[in-house]
mmCIF file of C-alpha atoms in Angstrom:
data_model
loop_
_atom_site.group_PDB
_atom_site.id
_atom_site.type_symbol
_atom_site.label_atom_id
_atom_site.label_comp_id
_atom_site.label_asym_id
_atom_site.label_seq_id
_atom_site.Cartn_x
_atom_site.Cartn_y
_atom_site.Cartn_z
ATOM 1 C CA MET A 1 -9.874 -54.907 31.635
ATOM 2 C CA ASP A 2 -11.327 -51.192 30.066
ATOM 3 C CA ALA A 3 -14.722 -52.164 31.582
ATOM 4 C CA LEU A 4 -13.232 -52.991 35.186
ATOM 5 C CA ILE A 5 -10.655 -49.776 34.860
ATOM 6 C CA ASN A 6 -13.935 -47.640 33.953
ATOM 7 C CA LYS A 7 -15.622 -49.011 36.992
ATOM 8 C CA ARG A 8 -13.084 -48.391 39.140
ATOM 9 C CA ILE A 9 -12.924 -44.553 37.960
ATOM 10 C CA LYS A 10 -16.410 -44.127 38.233
ATOM 11 C CA GLN A 11 -15.785 -45.583 41.905
ATOM 12 C CA VAL A 12 -12.941 -42.650 42.411
ATOM 13 C CA LEU A 13 -15.285 -39.906 40.994
ATOM 14 C CA LYS A 14 -17.726 -40.924 43.505
ATOM 15 C CA GLY A 15 -15.406 -40.363 46.428
ATOM 16 C CA ASP A 16 -14.031 -43.909 47.122
ATOM 17 C CA LYS A 17 -10.457 -43.284 47.556
ATOM 18 C CA ASP A 18 -9.642 -47.073 47.813
ATOM 19 C CA ALA A 19 -10.963 -47.762 44.395
ATOM 20 C CA PHE A 20 -7.903 -45.886 43.288
ATOM 21 C CA ALA A 21 -5.388 -48.353 44.828
ATOM 22 C CA GLU A 22 -6.751 -50.974 42.639
ATOM 23 C CA ILE A 23 -5.516 -48.874 39.514
ATOM 24 C CA VAL A 24 -2.365 -47.844 40.877
ATOM 25 C CA ASP A 25 -1.904 -51.891 41.405
ATOM 26 C CA LEU A 26 -2.620 -52.584 37.468
ATOM 27 C CA TYR A 27 -0.273 -49.772 36.195
ATOM 28 C CA GLN A 28 2.277 -49.574 38.413
ATOM 29 C CA HIS A 29 4.902 -52.019 36.663
ATOM 30 C CA ARG A 30 4.185 -50.299 33.704
ATOM 31 C CA LEU A 31 4.390 -46.389 34.720
ATOM 32 C CA PHE A 32 7.882 -47.287 36.739
ATOM 33 C CA GLN A 33 9.409 -48.801 33.579
ATOM 34 C CA VAL A 34 8.814 -45.809 31.847
ATOM 35 C CA CYS A 35 9.925 -43.663 34.358
ATOM 36 C CA PHE A 36 12.839 -45.892 34.824
ATOM 37 C CA ARG A 37 14.106 -45.879 30.993
ATOM 38 C CA MET A 38 13.371 -42.240 30.739
ATOM 39 C CA LEU A 39 15.398 -40.960 34.185
ATOM 40 C CA GLY A 40 17.786 -44.049 34.405
ATOM 41 C CA ASN A 41 17.490 -43.999 38.058
ATOM 42 C CA ARG A 42 15.154 -45.689 40.468
ATOM 43 C CA HIS A 43 14.980 -43.194 43.032
ATOM 44 C CA GLU A 44 13.980 -40.587 40.653
ATOM 45 C CA ALA A 45 11.658 -42.810 38.621
ATOM 46 C CA GLU A 46 9.814 -44.029 41.828
ATOM 47 C CA ASP A 47 9.188 -40.090 42.861
ATOM 48 C CA ILE A 48 7.892 -39.343 39.201
ATOM 49 C CA ALA A 49 5.836 -42.417 38.841
ATOM 50 C CA GLN A 50 4.363 -41.607 42.254
ATOM 51 C CA GLU A 51 3.624 -38.104 41.203
ATOM 52 C CA ALA A 52 1.996 -39.260 37.920
ATOM 53 C CA PHE A 53 -0.568 -41.301 39.713
ATOM 54 C CA VAL A 54 -1.194 -38.579 42.260
ATOM 55 C CA ARG A 55 -1.833 -36.456 39.139
ATOM 56 C CA ALA A 56 -4.190 -38.867 37.676
ATOM 57 C CA PHE A 57 -6.176 -38.984 41.073
ATOM 58 C CA ILE A 58 -6.496 -35.155 41.306
ATOM 59 C CA ASN A 59 -7.227 -34.644 37.702
ATOM 60 C CA ILE A 60 -9.611 -37.898 37.384
ATOM 61 C CA HIS A 61 -12.659 -35.894 36.331
ATOM 62 C CA THR A 62 -10.713 -34.590 33.400
ATOM 63 C CA TYR A 63 -9.894 -38.068 31.989
ATOM 64 C CA ASP A 64 -12.351 -38.806 28.728
ATOM 65 C CA GLN A 65 -14.003 -42.378 29.518
ATOM 66 C CA LYS A 66 -14.015 -43.254 25.678
ATOM 67 C CA ARG A 67 -10.549 -43.176 25.370
ATOM 68 C CA LYS A 68 -7.836 -45.710 26.764
ATOM 69 C CA PHE A 69 -6.922 -45.064 30.107
ATOM 70 C CA SER A 70 -3.446 -46.320 30.012
ATOM 71 C CA THR A 71 -3.048 -43.852 27.091
ATOM 72 C CA TRP A 72 -3.964 -40.998 29.564
ATOM 73 C CA LEU A 73 -1.455 -42.103 32.288
ATOM 74 C CA TYR A 74 1.349 -42.857 30.037
ATOM 75 C CA ARG A 75 0.945 -38.813 28.612
ATOM 76 C CA ILE A 76 1.178 -37.721 32.174
ATOM 77 C CA ALA A 77 3.893 -39.449 33.038
ATOM 78 C CA THR A 78 6.224 -38.688 29.858
ATOM 79 C CA ASN A 79 5.554 -35.352 30.504
ATOM 80 C CA LEU A 80 6.354 -35.199 34.174
ATOM 81 C CA CYS A 81 9.501 -37.368 32.760
ATOM 82 C CA ILE A 82 10.509 -34.969 30.072
ATOM 83 C CA ASP A 83 10.070 -32.072 32.852
ATOM 84 C CA ARG A 84 12.269 -33.580 34.993
ATOM 85 C CA ILE A 85 15.210 -34.161 32.786
ATOM 86 C CA ARG A 86 14.720 -30.284 31.169
ATOM 87 C CA LYS A 87 15.061 -29.124 34.758
ATOM 88 C CA LYS A 88 18.534 -30.877 35.384
ATOM 89 C CA LYS A 89 20.866 -28.774 33.821
ATOM 90 C CA PRO A 90 19.399 -25.193 33.433
ATOM 91 C CA ASP A 91 22.801 -23.181 32.079
ATOM 92 C CA PHE A 92 22.666 -23.447 28.520
ATOM 93 C CA TYR A 93 21.523 -21.782 25.338
ATOM 94 C CA LEU A 94 18.679 -23.945 25.464
ATOM 95 C CA ASP A 95 16.930 -22.730 22.304
ATOM 96 C CA ALA A 96 19.946 -23.068 20.072
ATOM 97 C CA GLU A 97 20.070 -25.775 17.416
ATOM 98 C CA VAL A 98 22.594 -28.250 17.586
ATOM 99 C CA LYS A 99 24.375 -28.535 14.405
ATOM 100 C CA GLY A 100 23.521 -31.511 12.258
ATOM 101 C CA THR A 101 20.488 -32.759 14.374
ATOM 102 C CA GLU A 102 17.717 -31.086 12.331
ATOM 103 C CA GLY A 103 15.266 -29.596 15.059
ATOM 104 C CA LEU A 104 17.409 -30.841 17.696
ATOM 105 C CA ASP A 105 18.175 -28.060 20.316
ATOM 106 C CA MET A 106 20.128 -28.446 23.885
ATOM 107 C CA TYR A 107 17.154 -29.308 25.526
ATOM 108 C CA SER A 108 17.527 -32.477 23.994
ATOM 109 C CA GLN A 109 21.342 -32.810 24.330
ATOM 110 C CA ILE A 110 21.497 -31.909 27.636
ATOM 111 C CA ALA A 111 19.242 -35.015 28.658
ATOM 112 C CA ALA A 112 21.540 -37.283 27.304
ATOM 113 C CA ALA A 113 24.024 -38.814 30.228
ATOM 114 C CA ASP A 114 27.584 -38.269 30.380
ATOM 115 C CA GLU A 115 29.752 -40.320 28.325
ATOM 116 C CA LEU A 116 31.699 -42.953 30.003
ATOM 117 C CA PRO A 117 35.282 -43.793 28.611
ATOM 118 C CA GLU A 118 35.379 -46.983 26.446
ATOM 119 C CA GLU A 119 36.947 -49.087 28.992
ATOM 120 C CA GLU A 120 34.311 -48.414 31.326
ATOM 121 C CA ILE A 121 31.620 -49.289 28.984
ATOM 122 C CA MET A 122 33.196 -52.533 28.263
ATOM 123 C CA LYS A 123 32.795 -53.712 31.807
ATOM 124 C CA LEU A 124 29.205 -52.718 31.981
ATOM 125 C CA GLU A 125 26.648 -55.782 32.325
ATOM 126 C CA LEU A 126 24.181 -56.550 29.333
ATOM 127 C CA GLN A 127 21.290 -54.760 31.162
ATOM 128 C CA ASP A 128 23.347 -51.881 32.598
ATOM 129 C CA ARG A 129 24.674 -51.269 29.255
ATOM 130 C CA ILE A 130 21.205 -51.263 27.633
ATOM 131 C CA GLN A 131 20.236 -48.459 29.860
ATOM 132 C CA TYR A 132 23.277 -46.330 29.582
ATOM 133 C CA GLU A 133 22.737 -46.626 25.748
ATOM 134 C CA ILE A 134 19.265 -45.335 25.959
ATOM 135 C CA SER A 135 20.056 -42.518 28.648
ATOM 136 C CA ARG A 136 22.597 -41.467 25.896
ATOM 137 C CA LEU A 137 19.357 -40.967 23.502
ATOM 138 C CA PRO A 138 18.586 -37.171 23.185
ATOM 139 C CA ASP A 139 15.101 -37.021 25.210
ATOM 140 C CA LYS A 140 12.781 -36.850 22.187
ATOM 141 C CA TYR A 141 14.135 -39.824 20.469
ATOM 142 C CA ARG A 142 14.303 -41.698 24.032
ATOM 143 C CA SER A 143 10.447 -41.382 24.841
ATOM 144 C CA ALA A 144 9.770 -43.154 21.586
ATOM 145 C CA ILE A 145 12.213 -45.576 21.540
ATOM 146 C CA VAL A 146 11.354 -46.461 24.983
ATOM 147 C CA LEU A 147 7.632 -46.524 24.343
ATOM 148 C CA LYS A 148 7.871 -48.572 21.127
ATOM 149 C CA TYR A 149 10.182 -51.143 22.194
ATOM 150 C CA MET A 150 10.260 -51.568 26.222
ATOM 151 C CA GLU A 151 6.465 -51.152 26.747
ATOM 152 C CA GLU A 152 5.809 -52.483 23.129
ATOM 153 C CA LEU A 153 3.301 -49.915 22.122
ATOM 154 C CA SER A 154 1.869 -49.448 18.869
ATOM 155 C CA LEU A 155 2.998 -46.131 16.798
ATOM 156 C CA GLN A 156 -0.775 -44.935 16.735
ATOM 157 C CA GLU A 157 -0.354 -45.426 20.397
ATOM 158 C CA ILE A 158 2.695 -43.424 21.078
ATOM 159 C CA SER A 159 1.280 -40.786 18.805
ATOM 160 C CA GLU A 160 -1.524 -40.311 21.055
ATOM 161 C CA ILE A 161 0.729 -40.211 24.472
ATOM 162 C CA LEU A 162 3.164 -37.751 22.895
ATOM 163 C CA GLU A 163 0.645 -35.524 21.258
ATOM 164 C CA LEU A 164 2.586 -35.687 18.276
ATOM 165 C CA PRO A 165 1.170 -36.872 14.592
ATOM 166 C CA LEU A 166 2.108 -40.371 13.498
ATOM 167 C CA GLY A 167 4.518 -39.310 11.016
ATOM 168 C CA THR A 168 7.024 -37.578 13.749
ATOM 169 C CA VAL A 169 6.534 -40.255 15.859
ATOM 170 C CA LYS A 170 8.131 -42.475 12.883
ATOM 171 C CA THR A 171 10.894 -40.120 12.172
ATOM 172 C CA ARG A 172 11.888 -39.918 16.038
ATOM 173 C CA ILE A 173 12.169 -43.888 15.986
ATOM 174 C CA HIS A 174 14.008 -44.079 12.789
ATOM 175 C CA ARG A 175 16.658 -41.425 14.128
ATOM 176 C CA GLY A 176 16.582 -43.194 17.630
ATOM 177 C CA ARG A 177 17.667 -46.525 15.934
ATOM 178 C CA GLU A 178 20.042 -44.797 13.857
ATOM 179 C CA PHE A 179 21.551 -43.051 16.903
ATOM 180 C CA LEU A 180 22.114 -46.150 18.817
ATOM 181 C CA ARG A 181 23.390 -48.076 15.924
ATOM 182 C CA LYS A 182 26.161 -45.360 15.403
ATOM 183 C CA GLN A 183 26.724 -45.688 19.469
ATOM 184 C CA LEU A 184 26.842 -49.355 19.321
ATOM 185 C CA SER A 185 29.114 -49.551 16.197
ATOM 186 C CA ARG A 186 32.041 -48.052 17.632
ATOM 187 C CA GLN A 187 32.083 -50.733 19.955
ATOM 188 C CA PRO A 188 32.003 -53.644 17.610
ATOM 189 C CA ASN A 189 32.370 -56.646 19.789
ATOM 190 C CA PHE A 190 28.377 -55.804 20.856
ATOM 191 C CA LEU A 191 26.915 -56.193 17.515
ATOM 192 C CA MET B 1 27.171 -47.127 1.348
ATOM 193 C CA ASN B 2 27.084 -43.148 0.971
ATOM 194 C CA ALA B 3 26.372 -44.134 -3.186
ATOM 195 C CA CYS B 4 23.307 -46.088 -2.368
ATOM 196 C CA PRO B 5 19.864 -43.562 -1.998
ATOM 197 C CA GLU B 6 18.562 -42.299 1.218
ATOM 198 C CA ARG B 7 15.301 -44.078 0.039
ATOM 199 C CA ILE B 8 17.047 -47.371 0.684
ATOM 200 C CA VAL B 9 17.836 -46.415 4.464
ATOM 201 C CA HIS B 10 14.045 -45.596 4.796
ATOM 202 C CA LEU B 11 12.814 -48.439 3.301
ATOM 203 C CA MET B 12 15.046 -50.404 6.094
ATOM 204 C CA HIS B 13 12.980 -48.502 8.726
ATOM 205 C CA GLU B 14 9.599 -49.073 7.035
ATOM 206 C CA TYR B 15 10.683 -52.653 7.217
ATOM 207 C CA LEU B 16 11.343 -52.522 10.821
ATOM 208 C CA ASP B 17 8.176 -50.531 12.017
ATOM 209 C CA GLY B 18 6.208 -53.416 10.381
ATOM 210 C CA GLU B 19 4.982 -51.255 7.905
ATOM 211 C CA ILE B 20 6.404 -52.019 4.426
ATOM 212 C CA SER B 21 4.441 -52.827 1.426
ATOM 213 C CA ARG B 22 5.434 -55.587 -0.639
ATOM 214 C CA GLU B 23 6.793 -53.850 -3.423
ATOM 215 C CA HIS B 24 9.190 -51.928 -1.203
ATOM 216 C CA GLU B 25 9.837 -54.977 0.644
ATOM 217 C CA LEU B 26 11.003 -56.573 -3.042
ATOM 218 C CA GLU B 27 12.964 -53.520 -3.884
ATOM 219 C CA LEU B 28 15.039 -53.520 -0.696
ATOM 220 C CA LYS B 29 15.719 -57.477 -0.722
ATOM 221 C CA SER B 30 16.823 -57.249 -4.061
ATOM 222 C CA HIS B 31 19.164 -53.965 -3.039
ATOM 223 C CA LEU B 32 20.253 -55.603 -0.002
ATOM 224 C CA GLN B 33 21.484 -58.830 -2.537
ATOM 225 C CA SER B 34 23.721 -56.462 -4.731
ATOM 226 C CA CYS B 35 25.004 -54.237 -1.751
ATOM 227 C CA VAL B 36 27.010 -55.559 1.130
ATOM 228 C CA ASP B 37 27.333 -51.953 2.940
ATOM 229 C CA CYS B 38 23.557 -51.688 3.029
ATOM 230 C CA GLN B 39 23.513 -55.484 4.232
ATOM 231 C CA ALA B 40 25.803 -54.648 7.136
ATOM 232 C CA HIS B 41 23.700 -51.241 7.613
ATOM 233 C CA MET B 42 20.451 -53.317 8.025
ATOM 234 C CA HIS B 43 22.119 -56.289 10.139
ATOM 235 C CA GLU B 44 23.336 -53.042 12.140
ATOM 236 C CA LEU B 45 20.035 -51.697 12.608
ATOM 237 C CA SER B 46 18.169 -55.323 13.470
ATOM 238 C CA ASP B 47 20.835 -55.765 16.333
ATOM 239 C CA VAL B 48 19.956 -52.789 17.699
ATOM 240 C CA VAL B 49 16.351 -53.196 17.779
ATOM 241 C CA ALA B 50 17.261 -56.910 19.748
ATOM 242 C CA PHE B 51 19.641 -55.075 21.479
ATOM 243 C CA VAL B 52 16.844 -52.508 23.128
ATOM 244 C CA LYS B 53 14.294 -55.450 23.127
ATOM 245 C CA GLY B 54 16.374 -57.422 25.392
ATOM 246 C CA ALA B 55 16.065 -55.058 28.312
ATOM 247 C CA ALA B 56 14.700 -56.862 31.423
ATOM 248 C CA HIS B 57 11.275 -55.787 32.748
ATOM 249 C CA VAL B 58 11.747 -53.519 35.343
ATOM 250 C CA GLU B 59 9.351 -53.520 38.248
ATOM 251 C CA ALA B 60 8.084 -51.210 40.651
ATOM 252 C CA PRO B 61 9.549 -50.887 44.463
ATOM 253 C CA THR B 62 7.415 -53.155 46.561
ATOM 254 C CA ASN B 63 5.654 -50.551 48.857
ATOM 255 C CA PHE B 64 4.901 -48.578 45.535
ATOM 256 C CA SER B 65 0.871 -48.464 45.747
ATOM 257 C CA GLN B 66 0.995 -47.808 49.532
ATOM 258 C CA ASN B 67 3.318 -44.890 49.127
ATOM 259 C CA VAL B 68 1.134 -43.389 46.235
ATOM 260 C CA MET B 69 -1.827 -43.937 48.334
ATOM 261 C CA ALA B 70 -0.297 -42.092 51.123
ATOM 262 C CA ARG B 71 0.707 -39.090 48.838
ATOM 263 C CA LEU B 72 -2.919 -38.723 47.579
ATOM 264 C CA PRO B 73 -4.519 -35.259 48.507
ATOM 265 C CA LYS B 74 -6.554 -35.417 51.787
ATOM 266 C CA GLU B 75 -10.053 -34.777 50.859
ATOM 267 C CA LYS B 76 -11.032 -31.272 52.107
ATOM 268 C CA SER B 77 -14.519 -31.317 53.381
ATOM 269 C CA HIS B 78 -16.065 -29.484 50.701
ATOM 270 C CA ALA B 79 -14.201 -31.268 47.872
ATOM 271 C CA GLY B 80 -17.388 -33.747 48.399
ATOM 272 C CA VAL B 81 -19.848 -31.125 47.873
ATOM 273 C CA SER B 82 -18.285 -29.801 44.791
ATOM 274 C CA ARG B 83 -17.894 -33.174 43.339
ATOM 275 C CA TRP B 84 -21.625 -33.468 44.044
ATOM 276 C CA LEU B 85 -22.393 -30.557 42.112
ATOM 277 C CA ARG B 86 -20.002 -31.427 39.402
ATOM 278 C CA ARG B 87 -21.808 -34.680 38.872
ATOM 279 C CA HIS B 88 -25.520 -33.124 39.017
ATOM 280 C CA PRO B 89 -25.496 -30.112 36.950
ATOM 281 C CA ILE B 90 -29.224 -30.155 36.456
ATOM 282 C CA LEU B 91 -30.132 -30.480 39.822
ATOM 283 C CA THR B 92 -27.589 -27.805 40.656
ATOM 284 C CA ALA B 93 -29.067 -25.538 38.756
ATOM 285 C CA ALA B 94 -32.536 -26.053 39.941
ATOM 286 C CA ALA B 95 -31.277 -25.614 43.614
ATOM 287 C CA LEU B 96 -29.954 -22.180 42.634
ATOM 288 C CA PHE B 97 -33.071 -21.413 40.591
ATOM 289 C CA PHE B 98 -35.331 -22.041 43.924
ATOM 290 C CA LEU B 99 -32.539 -20.323 46.070
ATOM 291 C CA PHE B 100 -33.092 -17.156 43.561
ATOM 292 C CA MET B 101 -37.034 -17.884 43.791
ATOM 293 C CA SER B 102 -37.417 -18.007 47.476
ATOM 294 C CA SER B 103 -35.265 -14.983 48.271
ATOM 295 C CA ALA B 104 -36.751 -13.150 45.949
ATOM 296 C CA LEU B 105 -40.210 -14.157 47.341
ATOM 297 C CA PHE B 106 -39.074 -13.401 51.210
ATOM 298 C CA SER B 107 -37.804 -9.951 50.237
ATOM 299 C CA ASN B 108 -41.117 -9.190 48.826
ATOM 300 C CA PHE B 109 -42.856 -10.216 51.975
ATOM 301 C CA HIS B 110 -40.700 -7.746 53.870
ATOM 302 C CA GLU B 111 -40.694 -5.026 51.588
ATOM 303 C CA GLU B 112 -44.802 -5.402 51.710
ATOM 304 C CA GLN B 113 -44.665 -4.137 55.318
ATOM 305 C CA GLN B 114 -47.112 -1.027 54.860
ATOM 306 C CA PHE B 115 -50.959 -0.879 55.514
ATOM 307 C CA SER B 116 -52.817 -1.076 52.465
ATOM 308 C CA PHE B 117 -56.271 -2.211 51.026
ATOM 309 C CA THR B 118 -58.235 -2.436 48.480
ATOM 310 C CA LYS B 119 -60.313 0.717 47.541
ATOM 311 C CA GLN B 120 -63.974 0.654 47.950
ATOM 312 C CA GLU B 121 -66.962 2.573 48.427
ATOM 313 C CA ASN B 122 -68.477 2.575 51.636
ATOM 314 C CA VAL B 123 -65.578 1.921 53.654
ATOM 315 C CA LEU B 124 -64.079 3.651 56.488
ATOM 316 C CA VAL B 125 -60.200 3.796 57.726
ATOM 317 C CA GLU B 126 -59.444 4.468 61.644
ATOM 318 C CA GLY B 127 -55.561 4.307 61.798
ATOM 319 C CA GLU B 128 -54.504 0.842 60.748
ATOM 320 C CA THR B 129 -58.384 -0.768 60.612
ATOM 321 C CA VAL B 130 -60.501 -0.922 58.015
ATOM 322 C CA ILE B 131 -64.152 -0.531 58.933
ATOM 323 C CA ILE B 132 -67.192 -1.747 56.726
ATOM 324 C CA PRO B 133 -69.941 0.198 58.796
ATOM 325 C CA GLU B 134 -73.342 -1.368 59.863
ATOM 326 C CA GLY B 135 -75.698 -1.427 57.055
ATOM 327 C CA GLN B 136 -73.367 -0.701 54.605
ATOM 328 C CA VAL B 137 -72.767 -3.324 51.658
ATOM 329 C CA VAL B 138 -69.653 -3.071 49.978
ATOM 330 C CA LYS B 139 -69.591 -5.010 46.619
ATOM 331 C CA GLY B 140 -66.439 -6.557 45.416
ATOM 332 C CA ASP B 141 -63.207 -8.353 46.803
ATOM 333 C CA LEU B 142 -61.383 -6.938 49.878
ATOM 334 C CA VAL B 143 -57.572 -7.151 50.525
ATOM 335 C CA VAL B 144 -56.099 -6.049 53.607
ATOM 336 C CA ARG B 145 -52.422 -5.983 53.845
ATOM 337 C CA ASN B 146 -50.655 -5.392 57.584
ATOM 338 C CA GLY B 147 -53.985 -4.185 58.887
ATOM 339 C CA ASP B 148 -56.898 -5.087 60.801
ATOM 340 C CA VAL B 149 -60.369 -5.095 59.419
ATOM 341 C CA ARG B 150 -63.694 -4.775 61.424
ATOM 342 C CA ILE B 151 -66.977 -5.890 59.651
ATOM 343 C CA ASP B 152 -70.313 -4.718 61.170
ATOM 344 C CA GLY B 153 -72.113 -4.375 57.665
ATOM 345 C CA GLU B 154 -72.165 -6.829 54.682
ATOM 346 C CA LEU B 155 -69.154 -7.965 52.072
ATOM 347 C CA ASP B 156 -70.396 -9.177 48.933
ATOM 348 C CA GLY B 157 -67.038 -10.812 47.639
ATOM 349 C CA ASN B 158 -63.892 -12.443 49.027
ATOM 350 C CA LEU B 159 -61.952 -10.894 51.991
ATOM 351 C CA THR B 160 -58.342 -11.770 52.519
ATOM 352 C CA VAL B 161 -56.049 -10.284 55.455
ATOM 353 C CA ILE B 162 -52.516 -10.425 55.103
ATOM 354 C CA ASN B 163 -50.677 -9.922 58.775
ATOM 355 C CA GLY B 164 -53.654 -8.665 60.621
ATOM 356 C CA SER B 165 -56.816 -9.941 61.893
ATOM 357 C CA LYS B 166 -60.583 -9.627 61.138
ATOM 358 C CA TYR B 167 -63.314 -8.557 63.729
ATOM 359 C CA MET B 168 -66.595 -9.619 62.941
ATOM 360 C CA ALA B 169 -69.826 -8.176 64.194
ATOM 361 C CA SER B 170 -72.766 -10.108 64.751
ATOM 362 C CA THR B 171 -74.610 -8.418 62.047
ATOM 363 C CA ALA B 172 -71.560 -8.942 59.724
ATOM 364 C CA VAL B 173 -72.104 -10.646 56.534
ATOM 365 C CA ILE B 174 -69.662 -12.133 53.891
ATOM 366 C CA THR B 175 -70.723 -13.601 50.998
ATOM 367 C CA GLY B 176 -67.669 -15.091 49.508
ATOM 368 C CA LYS B 177 -64.586 -16.818 50.930
ATOM 369 C CA THR B 178 -62.452 -15.379 54.206
ATOM 370 C CA GLU B 179 -58.931 -15.582 54.079
ATOM 371 C CA GLU B 180 -56.155 -14.812 56.905
ATOM 372 C CA ILE B 181 -52.676 -15.068 55.919
ATOM 373 C CA ASN B 182 -50.010 -14.529 58.851
ATOM 374 C CA GLU B 183 -47.176 -16.682 58.186
ATOM 375 C CA VAL B 184 -44.561 -16.641 55.048
ATOM 376 C CA PHE B 185 -45.522 -20.060 54.001
ATOM 377 C CA ASP B 186 -49.353 -19.011 54.097
ATOM 378 C CA TRP B 187 -48.193 -16.026 51.882
ATOM 379 C CA LEU B 188 -46.240 -18.266 49.506
ATOM 380 C CA TRP B 189 -49.371 -20.279 49.113
ATOM 381 C CA PHE B 190 -51.630 -17.568 48.495
ATOM 382 C CA HIS B 191 -49.162 -16.142 45.994
ATOM 383 C CA ILE B 192 -49.172 -19.625 44.389
ATOM 384 C CA LYS B 193 -53.185 -20.119 44.489
ATOM 385 C CA ASP B 194 -53.713 -16.548 43.086
ATOM 386 C CA GLY B 195 -51.057 -17.061 40.409
ATOM 387 C CA ALA B 196 -53.119 -20.198 39.550
ATOM 388 C CA LYS B 197 -56.209 -18.502 39.559
ATOM 389 C CA GLU B 198 -55.117 -16.322 37.122
ATOM 390 C CA VAL B 199 -53.731 -18.450 34.632
ATOM 391 C CA VAL B 200 -57.470 -20.111 34.953
ATOM 392 C CA SER B 201 -59.370 -17.093 34.368
ATOM 393 C CA PHE B 202 -56.926 -16.049 31.448
ATOM 394 C CA PHE B 203 -58.083 -19.309 30.105
ATOM 395 C CA ASP B 204 -61.748 -18.817 31.205
ATOM 396 C CA LYS B 205 -61.629 -15.590 29.046
ATOM 397 C CA GLU B 206 -60.075 -16.991 26.532
ATOM 398 C CA GLU B 207 -63.128 -19.645 25.835
ATOM 399 C CA THR B 208 -65.449 -16.924 26.492
ATOM 400 C CA LYS B 209 -64.049 -15.220 23.383
#
């Protein structure tokens, strides 16, 4: 797989644009899934995932072939998603820390979806409910949880994608799990 | 549950990360057996993991690939060149080197438009013509630049004429080599040969020492 990818990348570097189509085919579902889970909306997810591939194509000469291609691609996509999330609601004191969250500022809070009334939540189908709960996570925890449980990546890989120390990734996943636990325990019939 | 140390919750997460040591696992298990609240906490966390893992795989829309390919920037005509330069740094350096070298040579060629010649005894100059008069013997090499040369007498050495012509009378004698250089490339070749000769003579001198 990696050998094939590196071969295609060399072709792209030589100017063979069509070789890039194969790269897109191989990674499109994984990249789209991350974007969808991060953004919670298919239309935006498609836009951002496409943009991620375009950026990868333009900057392909900066990719270090000794490293894993998927890590590099995931990094481009998660960065674009986080940028998109932060642009959504600009009018807060974004740097102000939120009480009791240790290092979480408004940047991470505004990402969270608007809360639905309890009876609405009850009506959600399981898959919609999962997406709703994920979208309620602050984006710092969300990226780590999505990469860990939906993309099923190792902690080491997540740390490389997010460019964070391994310890920080673990902390974010732990807090993400606790956050979800508190949310879900409010509707006891689910757990 | 609040009475239980934070450490237990930390162990739960270690366990969920699959990175718990044997000792820590035993510590966690023995605690859970005696503490109902922590048991509940552990259950809830496991359920969270199961819940999140229950998310269905999401597939990209059908025309995703084609749409990406359509969005790729059109290659500009010079992009091929810049990519080539990026991929062949040594050739690029060599090409630049030759560019500068040749431009230096060409500009020299045009700067040296003035009439000049090697100072030798017994040589006459009329306008831009160097004359070795009849019956005279010039010893040594003669180089004439941007002018003509007329030989009626004898030249005991090499004659080089750059951007000019030589006229030889029937009485003329040249013991060395004669060269006429009129084109840029001849001139370049002359420079190269000259340089090589100098190098050779340098080594000869070294040897005679």
